[in-house]
Amino acid sequence: RYQATPTFGWDVIRKFTNDASGMKNMTAHGYQDLLLCCLPAIEGILPKYDHTIQDVTFCAANWLLLAKLHSHTSATITLLCKCTSVYGSLTHKFTHDTNSVPTVKTPNEADAHQRREAKVAATGTTSGTGVANTCSAILAASTIGTGPQKSQEAGGPHSKKFSLQTYKWHAMGHVADAIEEIGSTESYSTSRVCQFLQGDSYFYY
């Protein structure tokens, strides 16, 4: 369905790859295109939950476009706050309603999972810092009882449930306040650096 979606404008909606669901080598623009064209692409896939899925997807696209406005007024900030609240409610409803649907990791995620397990088995230690491992343990403990998370037999698919126990969901509630304090999210980028020339040396921060 994504492949059948026509392009739009010079670079608004670009041609989708052969395997959009694989999400391999995706750019930020690609993820945005997936969301903006998601409604017709996923319509009717899960008939029982189609209304809930369409609502939460539409609200997600609406929230994204509000958050990415190049300029804001008090009215748009108010709309963003209301949209964030509605999106949170719809997301919780979506999580509750679709929890019984069996879902598995994508092939890329499954391959990465197997590589991590093989590395741990070979070294006997987990990768990452102590802080990262501690956070992972806390998140794992907080999701107990939210649904089956057990790994399948070797070589089989690994089950993966939608979880709200991640930082990105918490951070969404602070976007409106951040825009009021430091400006539109389109006015800065983590890829930009400030450059100062001092003699023959360049300094970045």
Coordinates of N, CA and C in Angstrom, one line a residue:
R1 N 0.8 -1.2 0.0 CA 0.0 0.0 0.0 C 0.9 1.3 0.0
Y2 N 2.0 1.2 0.7 CA 2.8 2.4 0.7 C 3.5 2.6 -0.6
Q3 N 3.8 1.5 -1.3 CA 4.4 1.7 -2.6 C 3.4 2.3 -3.6
A4 N 2.1 2.1 -3.4 CA 1.1 2.6 -4.3 C 0.8 4.1 -4.0
T5 N 1.4 4.6 -2.9 CA 1.1 6.0 -2.6 C 1.9 6.9 -3.5
P6 N 1.3 7.8 -4.2 CA 2.0 8.7 -5.1 C 2.8 9.7 -4.4
T7 N 3.9 10.2 -5.0 CA 4.7 11.3 -4.4 C 3.9 12.6 -4.4
F8 N 4.3 13.6 -3.6 CA 3.6 14.9 -3.6 C 4.7 16.0 -3.4
G9 N 4.6 17.0 -4.3 CA 5.5 18.1 -4.2 C 6.9 17.7 -4.6
W10 N 7.8 18.7 -4.4 CA 9.2 18.4 -4.7 C 9.9 17.4 -3.7
D11 N 9.6 17.6 -2.4 CA 10.2 16.7 -1.4 C 9.3 16.6 -0.2
V12 N 8.0 16.8 -0.4 CA 7.0 16.6 0.7 C 6.8 15.2 1.0
I13 N 6.3 14.4 0.0 CA 6.1 13.0 0.1 C 7.0 12.3 -1.0
R14 N 8.0 11.6 -0.6 CA 8.8 10.9 -1.5 C 8.4 9.5 -1.8
K15 N 9.0 8.9 -2.8 CA 8.7 7.5 -3.1 C 9.1 6.6 -2.0
F16 N 8.2 5.7 -1.6 CA 8.6 4.8 -0.5 C 9.4 3.6 -1.0
T17 N 10.2 3.0 -0.1 CA 11.0 1.9 -0.4 C 10.2 0.6 -0.7
N18 N 10.8 -0.4 -1.1 CA 10.1 -1.7 -1.4 C 9.6 -2.3 -0.1
D19 N 10.2 -2.1 1.0 CA 9.8 -2.7 2.3 C 9.7 -1.6 3.3
A20 N 8.6 -0.9 3.3 CA 8.4 0.2 4.2 C 8.2 -0.3 5.7
S21 N 7.6 -1.5 5.8 CA 7.4 -2.0 7.2 C 8.7 -2.4 7.8
G22 N 9.8 -2.7 7.0 CA 11.1 -3.1 7.5 C 11.8 -2.0 8.2
M23 N 11.5 -0.7 7.8 CA 12.1 0.5 8.4 C 13.6 0.4 8.4
K24 N 14.2 -0.1 7.3 CA 15.6 -0.2 7.2 C 16.2 1.0 6.5
N25 N 17.3 1.5 7.1 CA 18.0 2.7 6.5 C 17.1 3.9 6.4
M26 N 16.2 4.1 7.4 CA 15.3 5.2 7.4 C 15.9 6.5 7.8
T27 N 15.4 7.6 7.2 CA 15.8 8.9 7.7 C 14.6 9.5 8.4
A28 N 14.9 10.7 9.1 CA 13.8 11.3 9.8 C 12.7 11.7 8.9
H29 N 13.0 12.1 7.7 CA 12.0 12.5 6.7 C 11.2 11.3 6.3
G30 N 11.9 10.1 6.2 CA 11.2 8.9 5.9 C 10.1 8.5 6.9
Y31 N 10.5 8.6 8.2 CA 9.6 8.3 9.3 C 8.4 9.2 9.2
Q32 N 8.6 10.5 9.0 CA 7.5 11.5 8.9 C 6.6 11.1 7.7
D33 N 7.2 10.7 6.6 CA 6.3 10.3 5.5 C 5.5 9.1 5.8
L34 N 6.0 8.2 6.5 CA 5.3 7.0 6.9 C 4.1 7.4 7.7
L35 N 4.3 8.3 8.6 CA 3.2 8.7 9.5 C 2.1 9.5 8.7
L36 N 2.5 10.4 7.9 CA 1.6 11.3 7.1 C 0.8 10.5 6.1
C37 N 1.3 9.3 5.6 CA 0.6 8.5 4.7 C 0.0 7.2 5.3
C38 N 0.0 7.2 6.6 CA -0.3 6.0 7.3 C -1.8 5.6 7.2
L39 N -2.7 6.6 7.3 CA -4.1 6.3 7.4 C -4.6 5.4 6.3
P40 N -4.4 5.7 5.0 CA -4.9 4.8 4.0 C -4.2 3.5 3.9
A41 N -2.9 3.6 4.3 CA -2.0 2.4 4.2 C -2.4 1.3 5.1
I42 N -2.9 1.6 6.3 CA -3.2 0.6 7.4 C -4.7 0.4 7.5
E43 N -5.5 1.1 6.8 CA -7.0 1.0 6.9 C -7.5 -0.4 6.7
G44 N -8.2 -0.9 7.6 CA -8.8 -2.2 7.5 C -7.9 -3.4 7.8
I45 N -6.6 -3.2 8.1 CA -5.7 -4.3 8.4 C -6.2 -5.1 9.6
L46 N -6.6 -4.3 10.7 CA -7.2 -5.0 11.9 C -8.6 -4.4 12.0
P47 N -9.6 -5.0 11.4 CA -11.0 -4.5 11.4 C -11.5 -4.2 12.7
K48 N -11.2 -5.1 13.7 CA -11.8 -5.0 15.0 C -11.3 -3.7 15.7
Y49 N -10.1 -3.3 15.4 CA -9.5 -2.1 16.1 C -9.3 -1.0 15.2
D50 N -9.9 -1.0 14.0 CA -9.6 0.0 13.0 C -9.9 1.4 13.4
H51 N -11.1 1.5 14.1 CA -11.5 2.9 14.5 C -10.4 3.5 15.5
T52 N -10.0 2.7 16.4 CA -9.0 3.1 17.4 C -7.7 3.4 16.8
I53 N -7.3 2.6 15.9 CA -6.0 2.8 15.2 C -6.0 4.0 14.3
Q54 N -7.1 4.3 13.6 CA -7.2 5.5 12.8 C -7.2 6.7 13.6
D55 N -7.9 6.7 14.8 CA -8.0 7.9 15.6 C -6.6 8.2 16.2
V56 N -5.9 7.2 16.7 CA -4.6 7.5 17.3 C -3.5 7.9 16.2
T57 N -3.7 7.4 15.0 CA -2.7 7.7 14.0 C -3.0 9.1 13.5
F58 N -4.2 9.5 13.3 CA -4.6 10.9 12.9 C -4.1 11.9 13.9
C59 N -4.3 11.6 15.2 CA -3.9 12.5 16.3 C -2.4 12.6 16.3
A60 N -1.7 11.5 16.1 CA -0.2 11.5 16.0 C 0.3 12.5 14.9
A61 N -0.3 12.4 13.7 CA 0.1 13.2 12.6 C -0.3 14.7 12.9
N62 N -1.4 14.9 13.5 CA -1.8 16.3 13.9 C -0.8 16.9 14.9
W63 N -0.4 16.1 15.9 CA 0.5 16.5 16.9 C 1.9 16.9 16.3
L64 N 2.3 16.0 15.4 CA 3.6 16.2 14.7 C 3.6 17.5 14.0
L65 N 2.6 17.8 13.2 CA 2.5 19.0 12.4 C 2.4 20.3 13.3
L66 N 1.7 20.2 14.4 CA 1.6 21.3 15.3 C 3.0 21.5 15.9
A67 N 3.7 20.5 16.3 CA 5.0 20.6 17.0 C 6.0 21.1 16.0
K68 N 5.9 20.9 14.7 CA 6.9 21.3 13.8 C 6.6 22.6 13.1
L69 N 5.6 23.4 13.5 CA 5.3 24.7 12.9 C 6.5 25.6 13.0
H70 N 6.8 26.4 12.0 CA 7.9 27.2 12.0 C 7.7 28.4 12.9
S71 N 6.5 28.8 13.1 CA 6.2 29.9 14.1 C 5.0 29.6 14.9
H72 N 4.9 30.1 16.1 CA 3.8 29.8 17.0 C 3.2 31.0 17.6
T73 N 2.0 30.9 17.9 CA 1.3 32.0 18.7 C 0.7 31.3 20.0
S74 N 0.1 32.1 20.8 CA -0.5 31.5 22.0 C -1.6 30.5 21.6
A75 N -2.3 30.8 20.5 CA -3.4 29.9 20.1 C -2.8 28.5 19.7
T76 N -1.7 28.5 18.9 CA -1.2 27.3 18.4 C -0.6 26.5 19.6
I77 N 0.0 27.2 20.6 CA 0.5 26.5 21.8 C -0.6 25.8 22.6
T78 N -1.7 26.5 22.7 CA -2.9 26.0 23.3 C -3.4 24.7 22.6
L79 N -3.4 24.8 21.3 CA -3.9 23.7 20.5 C -2.9 22.5 20.7
L80 N -1.6 22.8 20.7 CA -0.6 21.7 20.9 C -0.8 21.0 22.3
C81 N -1.1 21.8 23.3 CA -1.3 21.3 24.7 C -2.6 20.4 24.7
K82 N -3.6 20.8 24.0 CA -4.9 20.0 24.0 C -4.6 18.8 23.2
C83 N -3.9 18.9 22.1 CA -3.6 17.7 21.2 C -2.8 16.7 22.0
T84 N -1.8 17.2 22.8 CA -1.0 16.3 23.5 C -1.8 15.5 24.5
S85 N -2.8 16.2 25.2 CA -3.6 15.5 26.1 C -4.5 14.5 25.5
V86 N -5.1 14.8 24.3 CA -6.0 13.9 23.6 C -5.1 12.7 23.1
Y87 N -4.0 13.0 22.6 CA -3.1 11.9 22.1 C -2.7 10.9 23.2
G88 N -2.4 11.5 24.4 CA -2.1 10.6 25.5 C -3.3 9.7 25.8
S89 N -4.5 10.2 25.8 CA -5.7 9.4 26.1 C -5.9 8.3 25.1
L90 N -5.8 8.7 23.8 CA -6.0 7.8 22.7 C -4.9 6.7 22.7
T91 N -3.7 7.1 23.1 CA -2.6 6.1 23.1 C -2.8 5.0 24.2
H92 N -3.3 5.5 25.3 CA -3.6 4.5 26.4 C -4.7 3.6 26.0
K93 N -5.7 4.2 25.3 CA -6.8 3.3 24.8 C -6.3 2.3 23.8
F94 N -5.5 2.8 22.9 CA -4.9 1.9 21.9 C -4.1 0.8 22.6
T95 N -3.3 1.1 23.6 CA -2.5 0.1 24.3 C -3.4 -0.9 24.9
H96 N -4.5 -0.5 25.6 CA -5.4 -1.4 26.3 C -6.2 -2.3 25.3
D97 N -6.7 -1.7 24.2 CA -7.5 -2.4 23.3 C -6.8 -3.4 22.5
T98 N -5.5 -3.1 22.1 CA -4.8 -4.0 21.2 C -3.8 -4.9 21.9
N99 N -3.8 -4.9 23.2 CA -2.8 -5.7 24.0 C -2.9 -7.2 23.7
S100 N -4.0 -7.7 23.3 CA -4.2 -9.1 23.0 C -3.7 -9.5 21.6
V101 N -3.4 -8.5 20.8 CA -3.0 -8.8 19.4 C -1.5 -9.3 19.4
P102 N -1.2 -10.5 18.9 CA 0.1 -11.0 18.9 C 1.0 -10.2 17.9
T103 N 2.1 -9.6 18.4 CA 3.0 -8.8 17.6 C 4.4 -9.3 17.8
V104 N 5.2 -9.2 16.8 CA 6.6 -9.7 16.9 C 7.6 -8.6 16.3
K105 N 8.8 -8.8 16.6 CA 9.8 -7.8 16.1 C 10.0 -8.0 14.6
T106 N 10.4 -6.9 14.0 CA 10.8 -6.9 12.6 C 12.0 -7.8 12.4
P107 N 12.3 -8.3 11.2 CA 13.5 -9.1 11.0 C 14.7 -8.4 11.4
N108 N 14.9 -7.1 11.2 CA 16.1 -6.4 11.6 C 16.2 -6.3 13.1
E109 N 15.1 -6.1 13.8 CA 15.1 -6.1 15.2 C 15.4 -7.5 15.8
A110 N 14.9 -8.5 15.2 CA 15.1 -9.9 15.6 C 16.6 -10.2 15.4
D111 N 17.2 -9.8 14.3 CA 18.6 -10.1 14.1 C 19.5 -9.4 15.1
A112 N 19.1 -8.1 15.4 CA 19.9 -7.4 16.4 C 19.8 -8.0 17.8
H113 N 18.6 -8.5 18.1 CA 18.4 -9.2 19.4 C 19.2 -10.4 19.5
Q114 N 19.3 -11.2 18.4 CA 20.1 -12.4 18.4 C 21.6 -12.1 18.5
R115 N 22.0 -11.0 17.9 CA 23.4 -10.7 18.0 C 23.8 -10.3 19.4
R116 N 22.9 -9.5 20.1 CA 23.1 -9.1 21.4 C 23.2 -10.4 22.3
E117 N 22.3 -11.3 22.2 CA 22.3 -12.5 23.0 C 23.5 -13.3 22.8
A118 N 24.0 -13.4 21.5 CA 25.2 -14.1 21.2 C 26.4 -13.5 21.8
K119 N 26.4 -12.1 21.8 CA 27.6 -11.4 22.4 C 27.6 -11.6 23.9
V120 N 26.4 -11.6 24.6 CA 26.3 -11.8 26.0 C 26.8 -13.2 26.4
A121 N 26.3 -14.2 25.6 CA 26.7 -15.6 25.8 C 28.2 -15.8 25.7
A122 N 28.8 -15.0 24.7 CA 30.2 -15.2 24.5 C 31.1 -14.5 25.6
T123 N 30.7 -13.4 26.0 CA 31.5 -12.6 27.0 C 31.0 -12.8 28.4
G124 N 29.8 -13.1 28.6 CA 29.2 -13.3 29.9 C 28.9 -12.0 30.6
T125 N 28.9 -10.9 29.8 CA 28.6 -9.6 30.3 C 27.6 -8.9 29.4
T126 N 26.9 -7.9 29.9 CA 26.0 -7.1 29.0 C 26.7 -5.9 28.6
S127 N 26.4 -5.4 27.4 CA 27.0 -4.2 26.9 C 26.4 -2.9 27.5
G128 N 27.1 -1.8 27.4 CA 26.6 -0.6 27.9 C 27.1 -0.2 29.3
T129 N 26.8 1.0 29.7 CA 27.2 1.4 31.0 C 26.4 0.9 32.1
G130 N 26.8 1.0 33.3 CA 26.1 0.6 34.5 C 24.7 1.3 34.6
V131 N 24.8 2.6 34.3 CA 23.6 3.4 34.3 C 22.5 2.9 33.3
A132 N 23.0 2.6 32.1 CA 22.1 2.1 31.1 C 21.5 0.8 31.5
N133 N 22.3 -0.1 32.0 CA 21.8 -1.4 32.4 C 20.8 -1.3 33.6
T134 N 21.1 -0.3 34.5 CA 20.2 -0.1 35.6 C 18.8 0.4 35.1
C135 N 18.9 1.3 34.2 CA 17.6 1.9 33.6 C 16.9 0.8 32.9
S136 N 17.6 -0.1 32.2 CA 16.9 -1.2 31.4 C 16.2 -2.1 32.4
A137 N 16.9 -2.4 33.5 CA 16.3 -3.3 34.5 C 15.1 -2.7 35.1
I138 N 15.1 -1.3 35.4 CA 14.0 -0.7 36.0 C 12.8 -0.7 35.0
L139 N 13.1 -0.4 33.7 CA 12.0 -0.4 32.7 C 11.4 -1.8 32.6
A140 N 12.3 -2.8 32.6 CA 11.8 -4.2 32.5 C 10.9 -4.6 33.6
A141 N 11.3 -4.1 34.8 CA 10.5 -4.4 36.0 C 9.1 -3.7 35.9
S142 N 9.1 -2.5 35.4 CA 7.9 -1.7 35.4 C 6.9 -2.2 34.3
T143 N 7.4 -3.0 33.4 CA 6.5 -3.5 32.3 C 6.0 -5.0 32.6
I144 N 6.3 -5.5 33.8 CA 5.9 -6.8 34.1 C 4.4 -6.8 34.3
G145 N 3.7 -7.8 33.6 CA 2.3 -7.9 33.6 C 1.6 -7.1 32.6
T146 N 2.3 -6.4 31.7 CA 1.7 -5.7 30.6 C 1.4 -6.5 29.4
G147 N 1.9 -7.7 29.4 CA 1.7 -8.6 28.2 C 2.9 -9.5 28.0
P148 N 2.7 -10.6 27.2 CA 3.8 -11.5 27.0 C 5.0 -10.9 26.4
Q149 N 6.2 -11.1 27.0 CA 7.4 -10.5 26.5 C 8.5 -11.6 26.3
K150 N 8.1 -12.9 26.4 CA 9.0 -14.0 26.4 C 9.6 -14.2 25.0
S151 N 10.9 -14.5 24.9 CA 11.5 -14.8 23.7 C 11.0 -16.2 23.2
Q152 N 10.9 -16.3 21.9 CA 10.5 -17.6 21.3 C 11.7 -18.5 21.2
E153 N 11.4 -19.7 20.6 CA 12.5 -20.7 20.4 C 13.5 -20.1 19.5
A154 N 14.8 -20.6 19.6 CA 15.9 -20.1 18.8 C 15.5 -20.1 17.3
G155 N 15.7 -19.0 16.6 CA 15.4 -19.0 15.2 C 14.0 -18.5 14.9
G156 N 13.1 -18.5 15.9 CA 11.7 -18.1 15.8 C 11.6 -16.6 16.0
P157 N 10.4 -16.1 15.8 CA 10.1 -14.6 16.0 C 10.1 -14.3 17.5
H158 N 10.5 -13.1 17.9 CA 10.5 -12.7 19.2 C 9.3 -11.8 19.4
S159 N 8.5 -12.0 20.4 CA 7.3 -11.2 20.7 C 7.7 -9.8 21.2
K160 N 7.0 -8.8 20.8 CA 7.3 -7.5 21.2 C 6.0 -6.7 21.3
K161 N 5.7 -6.2 22.5 CA 4.5 -5.4 22.8 C 4.8 -3.9 22.8
F162 N 3.8 -3.2 22.4 CA 3.8 -1.7 22.5 C 3.9 -1.3 23.9
S163 N 4.9 -0.4 24.2 CA 5.1 0.0 25.6 C 5.1 1.5 25.7
L164 N 4.5 2.0 26.7 CA 4.6 3.5 27.0 C 5.7 3.8 28.0
Q165 N 6.4 2.8 28.4 CA 7.5 3.0 29.4 C 8.8 3.4 28.8
T166 N 8.8 4.5 28.0 CA 10.0 5.0 27.4 C 10.0 6.5 27.6
Y167 N 11.2 7.1 27.5 CA 11.4 8.5 27.7 C 10.7 9.4 26.7
K168 N 10.6 8.9 25.4 CA 10.0 9.7 24.4 C 8.5 10.1 24.7
W169 N 7.8 9.1 25.3 CA 6.4 9.4 25.7 C 6.4 10.5 26.8
H170 N 7.3 10.4 27.7 CA 7.3 11.4 28.8 C 7.7 12.7 28.3
A171 N 8.6 12.8 27.3 CA 9.1 14.1 26.8 C 8.1 14.8 26.0
M172 N 7.1 14.1 25.4 CA 6.1 14.8 24.6 C 5.3 15.8 25.4
G173 N 5.2 15.5 26.7 CA 4.4 16.5 27.5 C 5.1 17.8 27.8
H174 N 6.4 17.8 27.5 CA 7.2 19.0 27.7 C 7.5 19.8 26.4
V175 N 7.0 19.4 25.3 CA 7.3 20.0 24.0 C 6.7 21.4 24.0
A176 N 5.4 21.6 24.4 CA 4.8 22.9 24.4 C 5.5 23.9 25.3
D177 N 5.9 23.5 26.5 CA 6.7 24.4 27.3 C 8.0 24.7 26.7
A178 N 8.7 23.8 26.1 CA 10.0 24.0 25.5 C 9.9 25.0 24.4
I179 N 8.8 24.9 23.6 CA 8.6 25.9 22.5 C 8.4 27.3 23.0
E180 N 7.7 27.4 24.1 CA 7.5 28.8 24.7 C 8.8 29.3 25.2
E181 N 9.7 28.5 25.7 CA 11.0 28.9 26.3 C 12.1 29.2 25.3
I182 N 12.2 28.3 24.3 CA 13.4 28.4 23.4 C 13.0 28.5 22.0
G183 N 11.7 28.6 21.7 CA 11.3 28.8 20.3 C 10.9 27.5 19.6
S184 N 10.5 27.6 18.3 CA 10.0 26.5 17.5 C 11.0 25.4 17.4
T185 N 10.5 24.2 17.3 CA 11.5 23.1 17.1 C 12.2 23.1 15.8
E186 N 11.7 23.9 14.8 CA 12.3 24.0 13.5 C 13.4 25.1 13.5
S187 N 13.6 25.8 14.6 CA 14.5 26.9 14.6 C 15.9 26.4 15.1
Y188 N 16.1 25.2 15.4 CA 17.4 24.7 15.9 C 17.5 23.2 15.5
S189 N 18.7 22.7 15.6 CA 19.0 21.3 15.3 C 20.2 20.8 16.1
T190 N 20.2 19.6 16.5 CA 21.3 19.0 17.2 C 22.5 18.9 16.3
S191 N 22.3 18.9 15.0 CA 23.4 18.8 14.0 C 24.2 20.1 13.8
R192 N 23.6 21.2 14.3 CA 24.3 22.5 14.1 C 25.3 22.7 15.2
V193 N 26.4 23.4 14.9 CA 27.3 23.7 15.9 C 27.7 25.2 15.7
C194 N 28.2 25.8 16.8 CA 28.6 27.2 16.7 C 30.1 27.1 16.5
Q195 N 30.6 27.9 15.6 CA 32.0 27.9 15.2 C 32.6 29.3 15.5
F196 N 33.8 29.2 16.2 CA 34.5 30.4 16.5 C 35.9 30.3 15.9
L197 N 36.3 31.4 15.3 CA 37.7 31.4 14.8 C 38.6 32.2 15.7
Q198 N 39.6 31.5 16.2 CA 40.6 32.1 17.1 C 42.0 31.7 16.6
G199 N 42.6 32.6 15.9 CA 43.9 32.3 15.3 C 43.7 31.4 14.2
D200 N 44.4 30.3 14.2 CA 44.3 29.2 13.2 C 43.4 28.0 13.7
S201 N 42.8 28.2 14.8 CA 42.0 27.1 15.4 C 40.5 27.4 15.3
Y202 N 39.8 26.3 15.1 CA 38.3 26.4 15.1 C 37.8 25.7 16.4
F203 N 36.8 26.3 17.0 CA 36.3 25.7 18.2 C 34.8 25.4 18.0
Y204 N 34.3 24.3 18.4 CA 32.9 23.9 18.2 C 32.3 23.6 19.6
Y205 N 31.0 23.9 19.7 CA 30.3 23.4 20.9 C 28.9 23.1 20.5

